[in-house]
Coordinates of C-alpha atoms and ligand atoms in Angstrom, one line a residue:
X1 CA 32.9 -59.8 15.4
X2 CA 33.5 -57.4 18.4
X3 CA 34.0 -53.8 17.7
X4 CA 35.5 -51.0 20.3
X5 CA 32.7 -49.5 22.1
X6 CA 32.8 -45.5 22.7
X7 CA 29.4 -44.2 24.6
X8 CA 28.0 -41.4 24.0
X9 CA 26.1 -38.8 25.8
X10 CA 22.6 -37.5 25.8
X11 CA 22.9 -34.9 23.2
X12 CA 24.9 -36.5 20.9
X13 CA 22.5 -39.2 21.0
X14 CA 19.7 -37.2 20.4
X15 CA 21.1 -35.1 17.4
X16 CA 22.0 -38.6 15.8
X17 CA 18.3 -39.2 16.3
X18 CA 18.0 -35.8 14.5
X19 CA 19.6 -36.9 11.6
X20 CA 23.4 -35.9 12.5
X21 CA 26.1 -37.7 10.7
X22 CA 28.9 -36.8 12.8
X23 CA 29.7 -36.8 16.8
X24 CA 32.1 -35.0 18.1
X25 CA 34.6 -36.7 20.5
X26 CA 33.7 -34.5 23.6
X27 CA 30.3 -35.9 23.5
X28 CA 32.3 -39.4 24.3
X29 CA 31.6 -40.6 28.0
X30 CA 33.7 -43.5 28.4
X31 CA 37.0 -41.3 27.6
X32 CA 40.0 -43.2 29.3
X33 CA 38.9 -46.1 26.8
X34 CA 38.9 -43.6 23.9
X35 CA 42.3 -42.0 24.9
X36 CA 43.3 -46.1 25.2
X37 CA 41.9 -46.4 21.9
X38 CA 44.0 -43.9 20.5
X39 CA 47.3 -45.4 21.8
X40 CA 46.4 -48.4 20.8
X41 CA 45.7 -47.1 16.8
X42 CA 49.0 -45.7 17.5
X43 CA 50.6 -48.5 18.2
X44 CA 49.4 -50.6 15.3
X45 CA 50.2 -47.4 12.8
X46 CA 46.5 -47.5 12.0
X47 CA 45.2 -44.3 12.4
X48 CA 41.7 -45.3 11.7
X49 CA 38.5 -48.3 12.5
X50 CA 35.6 -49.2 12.4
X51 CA 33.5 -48.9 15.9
X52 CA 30.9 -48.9 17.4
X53 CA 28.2 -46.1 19.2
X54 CA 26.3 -46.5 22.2
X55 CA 23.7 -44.5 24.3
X56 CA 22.8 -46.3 27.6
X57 CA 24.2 -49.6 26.7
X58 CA 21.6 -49.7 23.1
X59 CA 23.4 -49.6 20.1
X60 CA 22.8 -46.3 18.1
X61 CA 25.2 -46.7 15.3
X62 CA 28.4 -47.9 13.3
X63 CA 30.9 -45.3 13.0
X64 CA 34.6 -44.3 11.3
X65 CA 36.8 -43.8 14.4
X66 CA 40.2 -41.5 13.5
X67 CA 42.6 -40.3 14.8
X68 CA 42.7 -37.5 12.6
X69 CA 39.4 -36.2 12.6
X70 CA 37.8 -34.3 14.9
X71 CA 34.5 -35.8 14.6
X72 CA 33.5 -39.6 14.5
X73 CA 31.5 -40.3 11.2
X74 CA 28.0 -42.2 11.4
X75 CA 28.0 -44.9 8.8
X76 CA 24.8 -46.5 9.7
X77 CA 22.2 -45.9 12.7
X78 CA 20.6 -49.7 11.4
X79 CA 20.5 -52.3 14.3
X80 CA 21.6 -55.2 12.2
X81 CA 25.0 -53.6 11.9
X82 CA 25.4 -54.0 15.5
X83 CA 27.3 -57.2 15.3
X84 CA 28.5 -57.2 11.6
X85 CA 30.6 -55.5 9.0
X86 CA 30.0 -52.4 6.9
X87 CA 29.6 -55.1 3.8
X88 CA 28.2 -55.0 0.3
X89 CA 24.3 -54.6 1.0
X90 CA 25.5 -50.9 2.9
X91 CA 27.7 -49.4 0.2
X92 CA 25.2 -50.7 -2.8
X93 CA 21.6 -48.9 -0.5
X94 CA 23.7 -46.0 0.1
X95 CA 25.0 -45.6 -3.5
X96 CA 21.7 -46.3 -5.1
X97 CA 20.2 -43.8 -2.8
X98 CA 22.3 -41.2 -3.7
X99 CA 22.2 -41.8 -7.3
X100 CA 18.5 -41.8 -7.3
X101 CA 18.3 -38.5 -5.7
X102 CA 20.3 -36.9 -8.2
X103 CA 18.3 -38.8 -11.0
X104 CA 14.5 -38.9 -9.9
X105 CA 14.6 -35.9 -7.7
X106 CA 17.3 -33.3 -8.6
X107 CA 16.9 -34.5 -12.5
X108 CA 20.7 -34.6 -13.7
X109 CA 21.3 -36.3 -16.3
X110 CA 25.1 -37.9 -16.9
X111 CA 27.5 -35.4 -14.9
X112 CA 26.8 -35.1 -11.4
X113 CA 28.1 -35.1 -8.1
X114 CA 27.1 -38.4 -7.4
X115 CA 27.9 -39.3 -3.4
X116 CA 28.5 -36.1 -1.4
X117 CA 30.3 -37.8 2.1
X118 CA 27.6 -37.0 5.0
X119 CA 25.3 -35.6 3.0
X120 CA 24.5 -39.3 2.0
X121 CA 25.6 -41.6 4.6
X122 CA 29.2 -42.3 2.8
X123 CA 31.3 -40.1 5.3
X124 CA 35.2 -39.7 4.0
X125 CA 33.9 -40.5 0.1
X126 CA 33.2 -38.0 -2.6
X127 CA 32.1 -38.9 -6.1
X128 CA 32.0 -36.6 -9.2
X129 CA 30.2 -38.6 -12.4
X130 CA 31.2 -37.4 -15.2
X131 CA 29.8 -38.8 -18.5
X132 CA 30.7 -42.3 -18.0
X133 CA 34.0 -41.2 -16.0
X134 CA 34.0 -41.1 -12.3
X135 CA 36.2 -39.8 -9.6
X136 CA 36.5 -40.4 -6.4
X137 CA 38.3 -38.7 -3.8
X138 CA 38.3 -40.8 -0.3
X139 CA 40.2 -39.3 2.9
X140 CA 40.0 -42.0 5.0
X141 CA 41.3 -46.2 4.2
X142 CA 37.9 -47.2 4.9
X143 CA 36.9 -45.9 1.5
X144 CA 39.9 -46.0 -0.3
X145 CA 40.1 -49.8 0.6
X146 CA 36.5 -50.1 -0.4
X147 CA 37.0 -48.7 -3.7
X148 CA 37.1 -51.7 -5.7
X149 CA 33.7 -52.5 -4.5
X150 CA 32.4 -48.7 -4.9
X151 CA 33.7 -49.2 -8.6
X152 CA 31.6 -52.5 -9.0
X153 CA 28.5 -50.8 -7.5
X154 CA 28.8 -47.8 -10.4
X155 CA 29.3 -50.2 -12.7
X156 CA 25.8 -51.9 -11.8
X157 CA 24.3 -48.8 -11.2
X158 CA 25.4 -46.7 -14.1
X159 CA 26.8 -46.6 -17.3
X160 CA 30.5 -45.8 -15.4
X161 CA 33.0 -47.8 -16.9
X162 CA 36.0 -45.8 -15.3
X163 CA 36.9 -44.8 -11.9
X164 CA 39.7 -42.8 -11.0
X165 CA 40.4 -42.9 -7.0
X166 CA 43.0 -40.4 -5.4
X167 CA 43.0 -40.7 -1.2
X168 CA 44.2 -37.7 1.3
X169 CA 42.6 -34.8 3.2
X170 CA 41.0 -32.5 0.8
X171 CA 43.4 -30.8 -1.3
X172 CA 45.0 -28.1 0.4
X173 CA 44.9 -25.1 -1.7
X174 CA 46.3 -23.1 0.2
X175 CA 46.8 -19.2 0.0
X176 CA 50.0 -19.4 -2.0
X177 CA 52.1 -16.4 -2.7
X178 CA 54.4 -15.8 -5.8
X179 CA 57.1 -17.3 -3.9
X180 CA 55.3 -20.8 -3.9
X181 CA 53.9 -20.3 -7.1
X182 CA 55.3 -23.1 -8.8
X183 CA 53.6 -25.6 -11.2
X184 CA 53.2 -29.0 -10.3
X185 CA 54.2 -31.9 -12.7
X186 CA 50.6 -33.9 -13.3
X187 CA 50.2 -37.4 -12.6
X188 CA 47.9 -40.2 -13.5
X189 CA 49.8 -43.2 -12.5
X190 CA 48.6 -45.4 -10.1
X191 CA 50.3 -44.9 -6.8
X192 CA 49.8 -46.0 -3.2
X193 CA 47.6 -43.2 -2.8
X194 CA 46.1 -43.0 -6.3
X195 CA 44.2 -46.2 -8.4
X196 CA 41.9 -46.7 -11.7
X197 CA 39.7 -49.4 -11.6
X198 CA 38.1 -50.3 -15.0
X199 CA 38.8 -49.1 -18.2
X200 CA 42.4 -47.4 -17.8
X201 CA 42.2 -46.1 -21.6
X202 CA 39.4 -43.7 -20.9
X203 CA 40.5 -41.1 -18.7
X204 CA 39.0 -37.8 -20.9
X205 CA 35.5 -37.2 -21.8
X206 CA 33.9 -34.1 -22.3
X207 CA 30.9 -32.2 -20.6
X208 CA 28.2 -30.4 -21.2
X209 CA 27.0 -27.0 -19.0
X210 CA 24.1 -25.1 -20.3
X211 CA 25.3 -23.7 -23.7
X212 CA 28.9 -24.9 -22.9
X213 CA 31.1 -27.8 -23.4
X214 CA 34.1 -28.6 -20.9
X215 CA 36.6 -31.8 -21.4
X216 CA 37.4 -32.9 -17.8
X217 CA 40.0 -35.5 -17.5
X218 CA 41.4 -37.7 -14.5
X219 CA 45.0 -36.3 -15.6
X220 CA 44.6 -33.0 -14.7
X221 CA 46.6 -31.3 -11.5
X222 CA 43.1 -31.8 -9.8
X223 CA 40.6 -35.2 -10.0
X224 CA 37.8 -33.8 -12.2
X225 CA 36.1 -30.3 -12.6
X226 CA 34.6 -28.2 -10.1
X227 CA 31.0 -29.3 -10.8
X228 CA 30.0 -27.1 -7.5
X229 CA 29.6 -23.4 -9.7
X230 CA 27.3 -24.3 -12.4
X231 CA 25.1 -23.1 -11.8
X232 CA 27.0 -19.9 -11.3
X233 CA 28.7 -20.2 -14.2
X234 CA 25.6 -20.3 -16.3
X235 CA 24.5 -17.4 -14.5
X236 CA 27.3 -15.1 -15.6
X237 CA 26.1 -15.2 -19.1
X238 CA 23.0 -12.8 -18.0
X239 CA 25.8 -9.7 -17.1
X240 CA 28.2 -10.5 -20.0
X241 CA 28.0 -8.7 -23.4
X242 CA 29.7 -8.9 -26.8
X243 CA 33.4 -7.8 -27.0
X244 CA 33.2 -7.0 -22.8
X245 CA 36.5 -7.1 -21.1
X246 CA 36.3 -10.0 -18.7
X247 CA 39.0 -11.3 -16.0
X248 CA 38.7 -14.5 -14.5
X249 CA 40.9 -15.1 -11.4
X250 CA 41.5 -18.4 -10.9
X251 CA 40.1 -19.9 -13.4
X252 CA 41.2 -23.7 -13.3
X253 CA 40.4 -24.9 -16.7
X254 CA 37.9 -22.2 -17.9
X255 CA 34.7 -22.5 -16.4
X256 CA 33.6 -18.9 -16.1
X257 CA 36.0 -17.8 -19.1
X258 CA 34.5 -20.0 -21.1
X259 CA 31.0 -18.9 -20.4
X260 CA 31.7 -15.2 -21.0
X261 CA 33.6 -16.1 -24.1
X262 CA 30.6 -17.7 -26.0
X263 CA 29.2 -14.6 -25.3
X264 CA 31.6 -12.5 -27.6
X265 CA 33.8 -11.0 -24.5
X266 CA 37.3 -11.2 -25.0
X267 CA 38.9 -13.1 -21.7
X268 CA 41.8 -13.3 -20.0
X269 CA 42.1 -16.5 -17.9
X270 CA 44.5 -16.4 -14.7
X271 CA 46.1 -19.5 -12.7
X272 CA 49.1 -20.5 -11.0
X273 CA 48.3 -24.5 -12.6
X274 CA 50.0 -24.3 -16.1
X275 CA 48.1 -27.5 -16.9
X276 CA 44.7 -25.9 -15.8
X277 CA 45.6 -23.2 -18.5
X278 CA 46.4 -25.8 -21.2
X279 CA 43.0 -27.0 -20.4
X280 CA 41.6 -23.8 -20.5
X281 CA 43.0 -23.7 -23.8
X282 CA 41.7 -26.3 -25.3
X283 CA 37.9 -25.7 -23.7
X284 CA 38.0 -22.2 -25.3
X285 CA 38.5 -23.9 -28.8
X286 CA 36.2 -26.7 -27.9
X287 CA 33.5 -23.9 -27.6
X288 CA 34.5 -22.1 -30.8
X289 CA 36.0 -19.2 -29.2
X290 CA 38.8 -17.8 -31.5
X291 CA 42.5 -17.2 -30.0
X292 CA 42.3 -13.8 -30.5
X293 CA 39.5 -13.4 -28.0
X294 CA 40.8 -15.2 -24.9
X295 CA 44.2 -15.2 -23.1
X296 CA 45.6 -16.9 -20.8
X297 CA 48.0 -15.5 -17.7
X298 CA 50.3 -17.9 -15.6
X299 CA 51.2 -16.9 -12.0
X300 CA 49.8 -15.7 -8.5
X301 CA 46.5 -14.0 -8.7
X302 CA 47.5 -11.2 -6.5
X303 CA 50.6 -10.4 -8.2
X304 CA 49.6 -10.2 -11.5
X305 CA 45.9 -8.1 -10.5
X306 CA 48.6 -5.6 -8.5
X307 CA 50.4 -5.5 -12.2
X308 CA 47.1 -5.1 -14.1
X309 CA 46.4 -2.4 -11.6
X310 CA 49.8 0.0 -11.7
X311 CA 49.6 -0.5 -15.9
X312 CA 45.7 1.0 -15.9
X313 CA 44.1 -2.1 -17.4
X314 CA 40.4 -2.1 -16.5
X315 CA 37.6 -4.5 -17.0
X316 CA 33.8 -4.6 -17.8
X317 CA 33.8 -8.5 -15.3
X318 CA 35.8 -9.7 -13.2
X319 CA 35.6 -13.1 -11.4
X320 CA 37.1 -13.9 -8.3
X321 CA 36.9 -17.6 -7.1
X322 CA 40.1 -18.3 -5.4
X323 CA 40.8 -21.6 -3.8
X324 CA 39.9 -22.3 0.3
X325 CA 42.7 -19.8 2.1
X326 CA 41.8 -21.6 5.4
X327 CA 41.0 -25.4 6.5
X328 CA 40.9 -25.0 9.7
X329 CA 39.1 -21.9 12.1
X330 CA 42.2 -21.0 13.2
X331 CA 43.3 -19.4 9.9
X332 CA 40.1 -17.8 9.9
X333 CA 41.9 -14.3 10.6
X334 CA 44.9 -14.8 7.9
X335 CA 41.5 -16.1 5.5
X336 CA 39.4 -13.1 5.5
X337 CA 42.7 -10.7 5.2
X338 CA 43.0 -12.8 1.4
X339 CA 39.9 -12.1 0.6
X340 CA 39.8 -8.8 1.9
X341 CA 42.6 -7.6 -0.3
X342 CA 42.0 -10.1 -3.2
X343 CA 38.1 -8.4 -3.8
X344 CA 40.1 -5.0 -3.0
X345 CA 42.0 -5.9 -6.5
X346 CA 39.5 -6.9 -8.0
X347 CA 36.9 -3.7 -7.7
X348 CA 39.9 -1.7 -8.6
X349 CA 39.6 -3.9 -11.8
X350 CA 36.1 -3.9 -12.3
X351 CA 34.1 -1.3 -14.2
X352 CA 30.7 -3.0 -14.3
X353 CA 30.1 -6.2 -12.5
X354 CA 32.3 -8.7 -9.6
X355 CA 31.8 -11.9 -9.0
X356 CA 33.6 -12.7 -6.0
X357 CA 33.3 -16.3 -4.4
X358 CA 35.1 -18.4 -0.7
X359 CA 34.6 -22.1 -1.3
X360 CA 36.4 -21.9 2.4
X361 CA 34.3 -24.1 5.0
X362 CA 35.5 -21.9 7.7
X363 CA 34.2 -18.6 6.1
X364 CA 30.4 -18.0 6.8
X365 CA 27.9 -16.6 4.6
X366 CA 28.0 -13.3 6.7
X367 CA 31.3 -13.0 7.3
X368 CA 31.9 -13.6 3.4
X369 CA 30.1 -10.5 2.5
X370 CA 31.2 -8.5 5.3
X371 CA 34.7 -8.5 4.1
X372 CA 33.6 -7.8 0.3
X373 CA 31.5 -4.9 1.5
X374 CA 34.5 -3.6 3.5
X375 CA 36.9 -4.4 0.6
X376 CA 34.8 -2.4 -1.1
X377 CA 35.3 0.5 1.3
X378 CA 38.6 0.4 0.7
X379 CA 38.6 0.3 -2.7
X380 CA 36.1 3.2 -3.2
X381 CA 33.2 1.7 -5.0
X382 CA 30.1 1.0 -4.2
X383 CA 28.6 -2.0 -4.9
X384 CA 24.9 -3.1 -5.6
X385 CA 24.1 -7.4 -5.0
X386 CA 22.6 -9.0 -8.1
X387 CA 19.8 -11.1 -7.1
X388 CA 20.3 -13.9 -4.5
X389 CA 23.3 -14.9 -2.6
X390 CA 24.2 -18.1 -4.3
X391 CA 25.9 -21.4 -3.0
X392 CA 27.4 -24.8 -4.2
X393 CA 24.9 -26.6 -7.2
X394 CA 22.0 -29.0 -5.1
X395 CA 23.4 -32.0 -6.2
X396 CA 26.3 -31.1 -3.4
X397 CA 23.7 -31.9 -1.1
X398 CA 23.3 -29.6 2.3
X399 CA 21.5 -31.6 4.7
X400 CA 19.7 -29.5 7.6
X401 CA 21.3 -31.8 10.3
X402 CA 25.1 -31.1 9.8
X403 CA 24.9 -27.5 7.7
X404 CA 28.8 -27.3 7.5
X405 CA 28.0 -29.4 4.3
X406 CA 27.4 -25.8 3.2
X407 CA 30.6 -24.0 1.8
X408 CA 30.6 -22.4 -1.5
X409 CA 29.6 -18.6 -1.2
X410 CA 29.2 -16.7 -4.6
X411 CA 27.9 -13.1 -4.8
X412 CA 27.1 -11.3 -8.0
X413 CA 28.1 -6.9 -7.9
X414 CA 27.2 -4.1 -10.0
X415 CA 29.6 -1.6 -9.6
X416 CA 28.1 1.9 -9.3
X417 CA 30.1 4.4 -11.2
Ligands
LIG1 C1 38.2 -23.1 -6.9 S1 39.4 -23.3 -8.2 C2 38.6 -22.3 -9.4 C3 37.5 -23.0 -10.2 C4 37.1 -22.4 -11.5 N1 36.6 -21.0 -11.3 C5 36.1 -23.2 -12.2 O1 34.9 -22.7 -12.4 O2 36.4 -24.3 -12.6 C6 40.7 -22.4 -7.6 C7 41.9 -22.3 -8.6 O3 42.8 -21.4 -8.1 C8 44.1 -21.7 -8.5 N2 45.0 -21.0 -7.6 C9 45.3 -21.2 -6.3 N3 46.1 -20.3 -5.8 C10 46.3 -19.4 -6.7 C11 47.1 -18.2 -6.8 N4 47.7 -17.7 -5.8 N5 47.1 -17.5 -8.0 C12 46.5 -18.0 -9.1 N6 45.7 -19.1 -9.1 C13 45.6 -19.8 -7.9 C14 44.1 -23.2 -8.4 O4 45.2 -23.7 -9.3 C15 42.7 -23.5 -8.9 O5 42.7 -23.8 -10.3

């Protein structure tokens, strides 16, 4: 089998040797045969193979080629792959690999995020276990095409007997204004761009988080649960206390309202997903919590904390974890202007403690808490950090060579008063 070639240069090669995943396509040398290699995807209305890497004529590794990624994604820096296909033997090493470091290392039990892309040599694949349920979102056809195979692998692996499969970019939750707001009919059917392999009867099951109990279904507006705040989530119980007032801005199905809940605060959940509110619903009585202690708003965020703000309403907690506001670096300005005035709301809201988050790759760590400190300003409050500055659970693994594995940002406030 012959593969397209693209050489690299000296510094590409050596951060490959230093454990990179991904090159970037100005490190290419041999770019008239890469710009070739784009007209020629073109023309075939591929957008995507398989190639080939090079340093000095030597091999150094087999790699997803797209058009629509900036990068070129490492699959496998092994030798024998030279002259032969990504097969079998790759995705079943690479799946048991990441398994077992979840299992023997991180010690998770049956909910997990199982294969986190680069982070374990399965660029463009991303793989939330839950229970015996898994999901699987893949943005490239390599690994949607492959997903029959990835569902056979599980199956060997681990007790998975389901495996929902939904292929695109990475949902783009984008900033969306009450004009936008609109909610989305769900859909589970299978679809060009959406499959179940295995058992098509079991698409529910539910969770367990700390004290807590969450159902996370395929079905939902989104594939799964946002397994990347646990630990966060479990932390919020420390600052909640019996009949606190406690606002959670976008909630999605519950996860911090639920928490606070089981601590005796009464909560008011708030998404612009009707559906994520029905689950919300339902995770607030799996847990016990009694309808007259939780309720559940409907619409934009920033509307409805401007409302909450011109009708007095205050709160002991509130938690901000909106959705990405930017993909891409160039948004970066529009980004931290959301957050900005979204944690500006928010400490208007908040009596006693914030819990502000940016699960946007774009944002940094500094920059994050830059603009809550200056929202902060503006809002005339001062604010105190709780403990550490927290990130995404360790099962979504951050590998020192490619650091942009690194997104979610959570900071805990005291407000002074
Ligand atoms: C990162 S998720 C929140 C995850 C949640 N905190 C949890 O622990 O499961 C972001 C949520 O924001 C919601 N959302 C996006 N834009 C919104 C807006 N303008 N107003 C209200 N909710 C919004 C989405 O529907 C999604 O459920």
């Amino acid at each position: 089998m012959t593969y397209e070639t693209l050489k690299i240069d000296k510094r590409a090669y050596q951060s490959i040797k230093n454990f990179s995943k991904v090159v970037y396509k100005n490190a290419v040398v041999n770019r008239e045969e890469m710009y070739e290699f784009d007209e020629k995807l073109a023309d075939s209305s591929k957008s995507e193979e398989i190639i080939n890497l090079e340093y000095n004529n030597n091999f150094v590794g087999k790699a997803i080629y797209s058009t629509d990624f900036p990068t070129i994604k490492i699959l496998t820096t092994l030798s024998e792959y030279s002259d032969k296909d990504i097969d079998y033997e790759y995705f079943y090493n690479s799946i048991k690999k990441a398994n077992d470091y979840r299992t023997d290392i991180l010690n998770y039990n049956d909910t997990y995020r199982m294969i986190y892309a680069e982070a374990d040599s399965l660029p463009t694949i991303v793989l939330d276990k839950y229970n015996d349920i898994g999901s699987m979102h893949a943005s490239s056809n390599f690994a949607f095409d492959n997903s029959k195979m990835i569902f056979e692998i599980l199956e060997e692996l681990t007790d998975i007997t389901t495996l929902g499969v939904v292929k695109g970019n990475k949902t783009k939750n984008k900033h969306k204004t009450k004009s936008n707001v609109k909610s989305k009919k769900d859909n589970h059917q299978e679809t060009a761009d959406r499959l179940i392999h295995g058992n098509k009867d079991k698409l529910e099951t539910t969770i367990t988080e700390g004290n807590v109990k969450f159902k996370v279904s395929l079905k939902g507006h989104k594939t799964g649960f946002f397994l990347d705040q646990r630990n966060n989530r479990i932390d919020l119980e420390n600052y909640v206390k019996e009949n606190d007032k406690v606002l959670d801005i976008c909630s999605y199905t519950g996860g911090f309202a639920v928490h606070a809940g089981i601590k005796g605060a009464d909560v008011t959940s708030v998404d612009m997903s009707e559906k994520a509110l029905e689950f919300a619903k339902e995770n607030m009585e799996l847990n016990g919590i009694k309808s007259d202690k939780y309720n559940c708003i409907c619409g934009d965020a920033f509307s409805i904390m401007k409302e909450m703000i011109n009708k007095g309403e205050k709160f002991d907690v509130v938690i901000l974890d909106p959705p990405a506001f930017t993909d891409s670096k160039k948004d970066l300005k529009n980004a931290l202007n959301a957050y900005n005035t979204m944690n500006v709301l928010g400490l208007k809201l908040a009596k006693r403690i914030l819990v502000t988050c940016s699960c946007s790759h774009h944002v940094d760590r500094e920059e994050f808490k830059k603009t809550v400190v200056s929202a902060s300003y503006r809002a005339k409050k001062e604010i105190k950090q709780i403990g550490d500055y927290k990130t995404q659970a360790p099962d979504h693994v951050i590998t020192m060579a490619n650091k942009d594995l690194e997104y979610l940002k959570c900071l805990f406030f005291a407000i002074d008063n």
